[in-house]
PDB file of C-alpha atoms and ligand atoms in Angstrom:
ATOM      1  CA  MET A   1      -0.078  -0.303  -0.036  1.00 60.00           C
ATOM      2  CA  ARG A   2       1.362   3.507  -1.355  1.00 69.00           C
ATOM      3  CA  GLY A   3      -1.049   5.644   0.381  1.00 71.00           C
ATOM      4  CA  ILE A   4      -5.049   6.061   1.554  1.00 73.00           C
ATOM      5  CA  THR A   5      -6.154   9.222  -0.288  1.00 72.00           C
ATOM      6  CA  ASN A   6      -9.637  10.832  -1.547  1.00 71.00           C
ATOM      7  CA  LEU A   7     -10.078  11.701  -5.059  1.00 69.00           C
ATOM      8  CA  SER A   8     -10.681  15.572  -4.393  1.00 76.00           C
ATOM      9  CA  SER A   9      -8.926  17.537  -7.044  1.00 85.00           C
ATOM     10  CA  GLY A  10      -8.963  20.790  -5.865  1.00 91.00           C
ATOM     11  CA  MET A  11     -10.642  22.129  -8.801  1.00 92.00           C
ATOM     12  CA  MET A  12     -13.568  23.632  -7.120  1.00 93.00           C
ATOM     13  CA  GLY A  13     -11.248  25.588  -4.727  1.00 96.00           C
ATOM     14  CA  PHE A  14      -9.154  27.164  -7.235  1.00 97.00           C
ATOM     15  CA  ALA A  15     -12.400  28.195  -9.382  1.00 97.00           C
ATOM     16  CA  ILE A  16     -13.551  29.811  -6.225  1.00 98.00           C
ATOM     17  CA  ALA A  17     -10.193  31.839  -5.671  1.00 98.00           C
ATOM     18  CA  ARG A  18     -10.487  32.805  -9.256  1.00 98.00           C
ATOM     19  CA  ALA A  19     -13.616  34.189  -8.983  1.00 98.00           C
ATOM     20  CA  ALA A  20     -13.439  36.052  -6.233  1.00 98.00           C
ATOM     21  CA  ARG A  21     -10.267  37.495  -7.643  1.00 98.00           C
ATOM     22  CA  ASP A  22     -12.175  38.441 -10.834  1.00 98.00           C
ATOM     23  CA  ALA A  23     -14.895  40.039  -8.239  1.00 98.00           C
ATOM     24  CA  GLY A  24     -12.028  42.240  -7.171  1.00 97.00           C
ATOM     25  CA  ALA A  25     -11.259  40.234  -3.639  1.00 98.00           C
ATOM     26  CA  GLN A  26      -7.599  40.047  -2.261  1.00 98.00           C
ATOM     27  CA  VAL A  27      -7.478  36.269  -2.004  1.00 98.00           C
ATOM     28  CA  THR A  28      -5.201  34.068  -0.037  1.00 98.00           C
ATOM     29  CA  LEU A  29      -5.671  29.873  -1.062  1.00 98.00           C
ATOM     30  CA  VAL A  30      -4.285  27.463   0.668  1.00 98.00           C
ATOM     31  CA  ALA A  31      -3.689  24.795  -0.895  1.00 97.00           C
ATOM     32  CA  GLY A  32      -3.222  20.810  -0.379  1.00 94.00           C
ATOM     33  CA  PRO A  33      -0.711  18.746  -2.761  1.00 92.00           C
ATOM     34  CA  VAL A  34      -2.627  19.513  -6.223  1.00 92.00           C
ATOM     35  CA  HIS A  35      -1.515  20.093  -9.746  1.00 90.00           C
ATOM     36  CA  LEU A  36      -3.402  23.149 -10.810  1.00 95.00           C
ATOM     37  CA  PRO A  37      -1.984  26.635 -11.698  1.00 97.00           C
ATOM     38  CA  THR A  38      -2.221  29.477  -9.473  1.00 97.00           C
ATOM     39  CA  PRO A  39      -4.770  31.972 -10.672  1.00 97.00           C
ATOM     40  CA  ARG A  40      -3.230  35.625 -11.494  1.00 97.00           C
ATOM     41  CA  GLY A  41      -3.139  37.639  -8.464  1.00 97.00           C
ATOM     42  CA  VAL A  42      -3.841  35.323  -5.645  1.00 98.00           C
ATOM     43  CA  VAL A  43      -1.407  34.917  -2.862  1.00 98.00           C
ATOM     44  CA  ARG A  44      -0.997  30.900  -2.868  1.00 97.00           C
ATOM     45  CA  VAL A  45       0.125  29.096   0.203  1.00 98.00           C
ATOM     46  CA  ASP A  46       1.343  25.097  -0.183  1.00 97.00           C
ATOM     47  CA  VAL A  47       0.592  22.540   2.604  1.00 96.00           C
ATOM     48  CA  ARG A  48       0.899  19.231   2.549  1.00 92.00           C
ATOM     49  CA  SER A  49      -0.837  17.633   5.774  1.00 92.00           C
ATOM     50  CA  ALA A  50      -4.333  19.001   7.590  1.00 94.00           C
ATOM     51  CA  GLN A  51      -2.127  20.337  10.309  1.00 95.00           C
ATOM     52  CA  GLN A  52      -0.134  22.157   7.992  1.00 96.00           C
ATOM     53  CA  MET A  53      -3.039  23.770   6.480  1.00 97.00           C
ATOM     54  CA  TYR A  54      -4.525  24.420  10.329  1.00 98.00           C
ATOM     55  CA  ASP A  55      -1.236  26.182  10.800  1.00 98.00           C
ATOM     56  CA  ALA A  56      -1.128  28.142   7.602  1.00 98.00           C
ATOM     57  CA  VAL A  57      -5.309  29.143   7.915  1.00 98.00           C
ATOM     58  CA  LEU A  58      -5.563  30.199  11.588  1.00 98.00           C
ATOM     59  CA  PRO A  59      -2.915  33.100  12.089  1.00 97.00           C
ATOM     60  CA  VAL A  60      -4.536  34.884   8.951  1.00 97.00           C
ATOM     61  CA  ALA A  61      -8.128  33.737   8.971  1.00 97.00           C
ATOM     62  CA  ALA A  62      -9.193  37.120  10.749  1.00 96.00           C
ATOM     63  CA  ARG A  63      -7.542  39.562   8.335  1.00 97.00           C
ATOM     64  CA  HIS A  64      -9.953  38.293   5.879  1.00 98.00           C
ATOM     65  CA  ASP A  65     -13.727  38.923   5.746  1.00 97.00           C
ATOM     66  CA  VAL A  66     -14.271  35.283   4.198  1.00 98.00           C
ATOM     67  CA  PHE A  67     -13.266  31.909   4.562  1.00 98.00           C
ATOM     68  CA  VAL A  68     -14.197  29.374   2.214  1.00 98.00           C
ATOM     69  CA  ALA A  69     -13.734  26.003   3.309  1.00 98.00           C
ATOM     70  CA  THR A  70     -13.372  23.946  -0.096  1.00 96.00           C
ATOM     71  CA  ALA A  71     -10.499  21.557   1.047  1.00 94.00           C
ATOM     72  CA  ALA A  72     -11.517  17.761   1.557  1.00 91.00           C
ATOM     73  CA  VAL A  73      -9.398  17.817   4.639  1.00 93.00           C
ATOM     74  CA  ALA A  74      -8.655  14.089   6.179  1.00 90.00           C
ATOM     75  CA  ASP A  75     -10.714  13.428   9.419  1.00 90.00           C
ATOM     76  CA  TRP A  76      -8.052  11.387  10.553  1.00 91.00           C
ATOM     77  CA  ARG A  77      -3.895  10.430  10.120  1.00 91.00           C
ATOM     78  CA  PRO A  78      -1.989   7.792  11.327  1.00 89.00           C
ATOM     79  CA  ALA A  79      -0.860   8.076  14.855  1.00 92.00           C
ATOM     80  CA  ARG A  80       3.056   7.487  14.178  1.00 90.00           C
ATOM     81  CA  LEU A  81       4.732   7.497  11.312  1.00 85.00           C
ATOM     82  CA  SER A  82       7.509   4.783  10.205  1.00 84.00           C
ATOM     83  CA  ASP A  83      10.452   6.371   8.980  1.00 88.00           C
ATOM     84  CA  GLU A  84      11.415   2.862   7.365  1.00 87.00           C
ATOM     85  CA  LYS A  85       9.372   0.962   4.854  1.00 84.00           C
ATOM     86  CA  ILE A  86       7.103  -1.579   6.283  1.00 81.00           C
ATOM     87  CA  LYS A  87       7.951  -4.555   5.377  1.00 80.00           C
ATOM     88  CA  LYS A  88       5.672  -7.618   4.428  1.00 78.00           C
ATOM     89  CA  ASN A  89       6.451  -9.977   7.268  1.00 73.00           C
ATOM     90  CA  GLY A  90       6.090 -13.138   5.631  1.00 77.00           C
ATOM     91  CA  ASN A  91       2.963 -14.599   7.454  1.00 76.00           C
ATOM     92  CA  ARG A  92       0.616 -12.548   5.526  1.00 80.00           C
ATOM     93  CA  VAL A  93      -0.833 -10.901   8.624  1.00 83.00           C
ATOM     94  CA  ALA A  94      -1.774  -7.341   7.296  1.00 83.00           C
ATOM     95  CA  PRO A  95      -0.199  -4.393   9.648  1.00 80.00           C
ATOM     96  CA  SER A  96      -2.834  -2.587  11.379  1.00 85.00           C
ATOM     97  CA  PHE A  97      -2.698   1.444  11.817  1.00 85.00           C
ATOM     98  CA  GLU A  98      -3.805   3.691  14.950  1.00 93.00           C
ATOM     99  CA  LEU A  99      -5.461   6.609  13.704  1.00 94.00           C
ATOM    100  CA  THR A 100      -5.640  10.150  15.408  1.00 95.00           C
ATOM    101  CA  GLU A 101      -8.193  13.248  14.777  1.00 96.00           C
ATOM    102  CA  ASN A 102      -7.013  15.934  12.482  1.00 95.00           C
ATOM    103  CA  PRO A 103      -7.796  19.581  13.981  1.00 96.00           C
ATOM    104  CA  ASP A 104     -11.157  20.684  12.233  1.00 96.00           C
ATOM    105  CA  ILE A 105     -10.083  23.851  10.481  1.00 97.00           C
ATOM    106  CA  LEU A 106     -13.400  25.443   9.589  1.00 97.00           C
ATOM    107  CA  ALA A 107     -15.091  24.597  13.030  1.00 96.00           C
ATOM    108  CA  ALA A 108     -11.679  26.515  14.616  1.00 97.00           C
ATOM    109  CA  VAL A 109     -11.717  29.677  12.419  1.00 98.00           C
ATOM    110  CA  ALA A 110     -15.594  29.611  13.269  1.00 97.00           C
ATOM    111  CA  LYS A 111     -14.787  30.096  16.673  1.00 97.00           C
ATOM    112  CA  LEU A 112     -12.172  33.000  16.600  1.00 98.00           C
ATOM    113  CA  PRO A 113     -13.683  36.203  18.342  1.00 96.00           C
ATOM    114  CA  ASP A 114     -13.237  38.241  14.956  1.00 95.00           C
ATOM    115  CA  ARG A 115     -14.108  35.537  12.792  1.00 97.00           C
ATOM    116  CA  PRO A 116     -14.648  36.065   9.113  1.00 98.00           C
ATOM    117  CA  PHE A 117     -17.711  35.100   6.739  1.00 98.00           C
ATOM    118  CA  CYS A 118     -17.366  31.169   7.073  1.00 98.00           C
ATOM    119  CA  VAL A 119     -18.518  28.903   4.226  1.00 98.00           C
ATOM    120  CA  GLY A 120     -18.337  25.367   4.732  1.00 97.00           C
ATOM    121  CA  PHE A 121     -18.383  22.687   2.083  1.00 95.00           C
ATOM    122  CA  ALA A 122     -20.159  19.232   2.386  1.00 93.00           C
ATOM    123  CA  ALA A 123     -19.477  16.540  -0.331  1.00 86.00           C
ATOM    124  CA  GLU A 124     -21.541  13.639   0.622  1.00 84.00           C
ATOM    125  CA  SER A 125     -22.656  10.705  -1.411  1.00 81.00           C
ATOM    126  CA  HIS A 126     -26.231  10.767  -0.355  1.00 84.00           C
ATOM    127  CA  ASP A 127     -29.108  12.664   1.860  1.00 89.00           C
ATOM    128  CA  LEU A 128     -27.090  15.762   0.666  1.00 89.00           C
ATOM    129  CA  LEU A 129     -29.552  18.397   2.124  1.00 92.00           C
ATOM    130  CA  LYS A 130     -29.498  16.215   5.366  1.00 94.00           C
ATOM    131  CA  HIS A 131     -26.207  16.293   6.038  1.00 93.00           C
ATOM    132  CA  ALA A 132     -25.597  19.699   4.869  1.00 94.00           C
ATOM    133  CA  ARG A 133     -28.015  20.909   7.203  1.00 95.00           C
ATOM    134  CA  GLU A 134     -25.971  19.029  10.178  1.00 95.00           C
ATOM    135  CA  LYS A 135     -22.976  20.305   9.207  1.00 95.00           C
ATOM    136  CA  LEU A 136     -24.215  24.392   9.467  1.00 95.00           C
ATOM    137  CA  ALA A 137     -25.240  23.407  13.224  1.00 94.00           C
ATOM    138  CA  ARG A 138     -22.185  21.606  13.830  1.00 94.00           C
ATOM    139  CA  LYS A 139     -19.671  23.575  12.748  1.00 94.00           C
ATOM    140  CA  ASN A 140     -21.739  26.773  13.656  1.00 94.00           C
ATOM    141  CA  VAL A 141     -21.160  28.711  10.056  1.00 97.00           C
ATOM    142  CA  PRO A 142     -23.935  30.878   8.090  1.00 97.00           C
ATOM    143  CA  LEU A 143     -23.593  28.851   4.973  1.00 98.00           C
ATOM    144  CA  VAL A 144     -22.836  25.267   3.809  1.00 98.00           C
ATOM    145  CA  VAL A 145     -22.409  24.308   0.070  1.00 97.00           C
ATOM    146  CA  GLY A 146     -23.363  21.038  -0.648  1.00 94.00           C
ATOM    147  CA  ASN A 147     -22.386  18.901  -3.251  1.00 89.00           C
ATOM    148  CA  LEU A 148     -22.209  15.120  -4.329  1.00 79.00           C
ATOM    149  CA  GLY A 149     -18.714  13.769  -4.097  1.00 69.00           C
ATOM    150  CA  PRO A 150     -18.280  11.078  -6.405  1.00 67.00           C
ATOM    151  CA  ALA A 151     -20.410  12.448  -9.006  1.00 69.00           C
ATOM    152  CA  THR A 152     -17.859  15.831  -9.076  1.00 68.00           C
ATOM    153  CA  PHE A 153     -14.434  14.534  -7.796  1.00 65.00           C
ATOM    154  CA  GLY A 154     -11.999  15.435 -10.731  1.00 66.00           C
ATOM    155  CA  ARG A 155     -14.826  16.446 -13.237  1.00 72.00           C
ATOM    156  CA  ASP A 156     -15.384  19.857 -14.862  1.00 82.00           C
ATOM    157  CA  ASP A 157     -18.472  20.224 -13.565  1.00 85.00           C
ATOM    158  CA  ASN A 158     -20.791  20.239 -10.710  1.00 88.00           C
ATOM    159  CA  ALA A 159     -23.858  21.014  -9.250  1.00 90.00           C
ATOM    160  CA  LEU A 160     -24.250  22.904  -5.688  1.00 93.00           C
ATOM    161  CA  VAL A 161     -26.935  23.398  -3.178  1.00 94.00           C
ATOM    162  CA  LEU A 162     -26.466  26.042  -0.906  1.00 97.00           C
ATOM    163  CA  VAL A 163     -27.919  25.566   2.758  1.00 96.00           C
ATOM    164  CA  ASP A 164     -28.405  28.492   5.233  1.00 96.00           C
ATOM    165  CA  ALA A 165     -30.831  28.449   8.567  1.00 94.00           C
ATOM    166  CA  ASP A 166     -33.679  29.858   6.196  1.00 94.00           C
ATOM    167  CA  GLY A 167     -33.641  27.212   3.699  1.00 95.00           C
ATOM    168  CA  HIS A 168     -31.291  26.167   0.534  1.00 96.00           C
ATOM    169  CA  ARG A 169     -31.235  27.059  -3.376  1.00 95.00           C
ATOM    170  CA  GLU A 170     -30.151  24.928  -5.975  1.00 94.00           C
ATOM    171  CA  LEU A 171     -27.222  26.014  -8.533  1.00 95.00           C
ATOM    172  CA  PRO A 172     -27.662  23.629 -11.080  1.00 93.00           C
ATOM    173  CA  GLN A 173     -24.990  21.348 -13.183  1.00 92.00           C
ATOM    174  CA  ALA A 174     -22.894  23.823 -14.823  1.00 95.00           C
ATOM    175  CA  ASP A 175     -18.640  24.080 -15.074  1.00 95.00           C
ATOM    176  CA  LYS A 176     -16.819  25.216 -11.682  1.00 94.00           C
ATOM    177  CA  LEU A 177     -16.195  28.141 -12.418  1.00 97.00           C
ATOM    178  CA  THR A 178     -19.541  29.266 -13.328  1.00 97.00           C
ATOM    179  CA  LEU A 179     -20.647  27.889 -10.142  1.00 97.00           C
ATOM    180  CA  ALA A 180     -17.847  29.572  -8.540  1.00 98.00           C
ATOM    181  CA  ARG A 181     -18.992  32.876 -10.039  1.00 98.00           C
ATOM    182  CA  GLN A 182     -22.347  32.305  -8.533  1.00 98.00           C
ATOM    183  CA  LEU A 183     -21.614  31.340  -5.404  1.00 98.00           C
ATOM    184  CA  VAL A 184     -18.781  34.581  -4.895  1.00 98.00           C
ATOM    185  CA  ALA A 185     -22.030  36.828  -6.087  1.00 98.00           C
ATOM    186  CA  GLU A 186     -24.317  35.173  -3.386  1.00 97.00           C
ATOM    187  CA  ILE A 187     -21.695  35.576  -0.290  1.00 98.00           C
ATOM    188  CA  ALA A 188     -20.716  39.196  -1.949  1.00 97.00           C
ATOM    189  CA  ALA A 189     -24.775  39.723  -1.228  1.00 96.00           C
ATOM    190  CA  ARG A 190     -24.826  38.350   2.264  1.00 96.00           C
ATOM    191  CA  LEU A 191     -21.843  40.390   3.248  1.00 95.00           C
ATOM    192  CA  ALA A 192     -23.932  43.660   1.834  1.00 94.00           C
ATOM    193  CA  SER A 193     -26.764  42.745   3.801  1.00 92.00           C
ATOM    194  CA  LEU A 194     -24.436  42.334   6.680  1.00 88.00           C
ATOM    195  CA  SER A 195     -23.145  45.574   7.161  1.00 83.00           C
ATOM    196  CA  ALA A 196     -26.223  47.373   5.456  1.00 79.00           C
TER     197      ALA A 196
HETATM  198  O1  C5P B 201     -18.044  16.435   7.615  1.00 51.04           O
HETATM  199  P1  C5P B 201     -16.640  16.985   7.739  1.00 51.04           P
HETATM  200  O2  C5P B 201     -16.075  17.648   9.036  1.00 51.04           O
HETATM  201  O3  C5P B 201     -16.035  16.699   6.278  1.00 51.04           O
HETATM  202  O4  C5P B 201     -17.291  18.782   7.002  1.00 51.04           O
HETATM  203  C1  C5P B 201     -16.501  19.129   5.870  1.00 51.04           C
HETATM  204  C2  C5P B 201     -16.255  20.775   5.807  1.00 51.04           C
HETATM  205  O5  C5P B 201     -15.270  20.647   6.968  1.00 51.04           O
HETATM  206  C3  C5P B 201     -15.533  21.074   4.952  1.00 51.04           C
HETATM  207  O6  C5P B 201     -15.993  22.535   4.643  1.00 51.04           O
HETATM  208  C4  C5P B 201     -14.078  21.120   4.745  1.00 51.04           C
HETATM  209  O7  C5P B 201     -13.224  21.611   4.426  1.00 51.04           O
HETATM  210  C5  C5P B 201     -13.823  21.428   6.761  1.00 51.04           C
HETATM  211  N1  C5P B 201     -13.084  20.421   7.288  1.00 51.04           N
HETATM  212  C6  C5P B 201     -12.125  21.459   7.950  1.00 51.04           C
HETATM  213  N2  C5P B 201     -11.074  20.574   8.840  1.00 51.04           N
HETATM  214  C7  C5P B 201     -11.245  19.357   8.833  1.00 51.04           C
HETATM  215  C8  C5P B 201     -11.944  18.646   8.215  1.00 51.04           C
HETATM  216  C9  C5P B 201     -13.007  19.127   7.371  1.00 51.04           C
HETATM  217  O8  C5P B 201     -11.989  22.799   7.934  1.00 51.04           O
HETATM  218  N3  C5P B 201     -10.453  18.583   9.528  1.00 51.04           N
END
């Protein structure tokens, strides 16, 4: 075994960074190990682990008006790393791994006293609306964007459902940049109504 991972490509996050820049925002993009070009004018910080992402996001989050958590962060990591290759032991007994929980970046940002407007993502395989509503409450954020993970990972298009305390709104199937622009416009409208 060489690794355990998921199939998230980072495309939605990069599309949102680009859409936000086009809308006039100054954007910091904290990116995991993905092979995507940095949108021009966007400050990119590359990280490899959930802990590194937490360490990169937390000190700067309050300096931003909006935090959009698109990364498919692993909930668990191996409790111990081996410096050496774990060899087959000849008796065909699979090694077992102890896992430990990663910090929840979105929940931590949402707890900051001067927190930005926080937008969470919910990539689900089923019962999207139900899980998105649960996430809204559990993470204590004003907006959660749901999508059906397996249908969109690595693809150019997506369909979103925006869930807030009042209800939900569907953004039908479109390419990710189109959806990102719609999402950014929606966030901008909410920020405007908050400051009105
Ligand atoms: O249910 P789950 O914790 O996976 O919620 C997904 C949302 O939380 C996404 O917005 C994801 O970016 C964020 N998340 C996070 N840190 C984690 C796990 C998820 O910020 N360790």
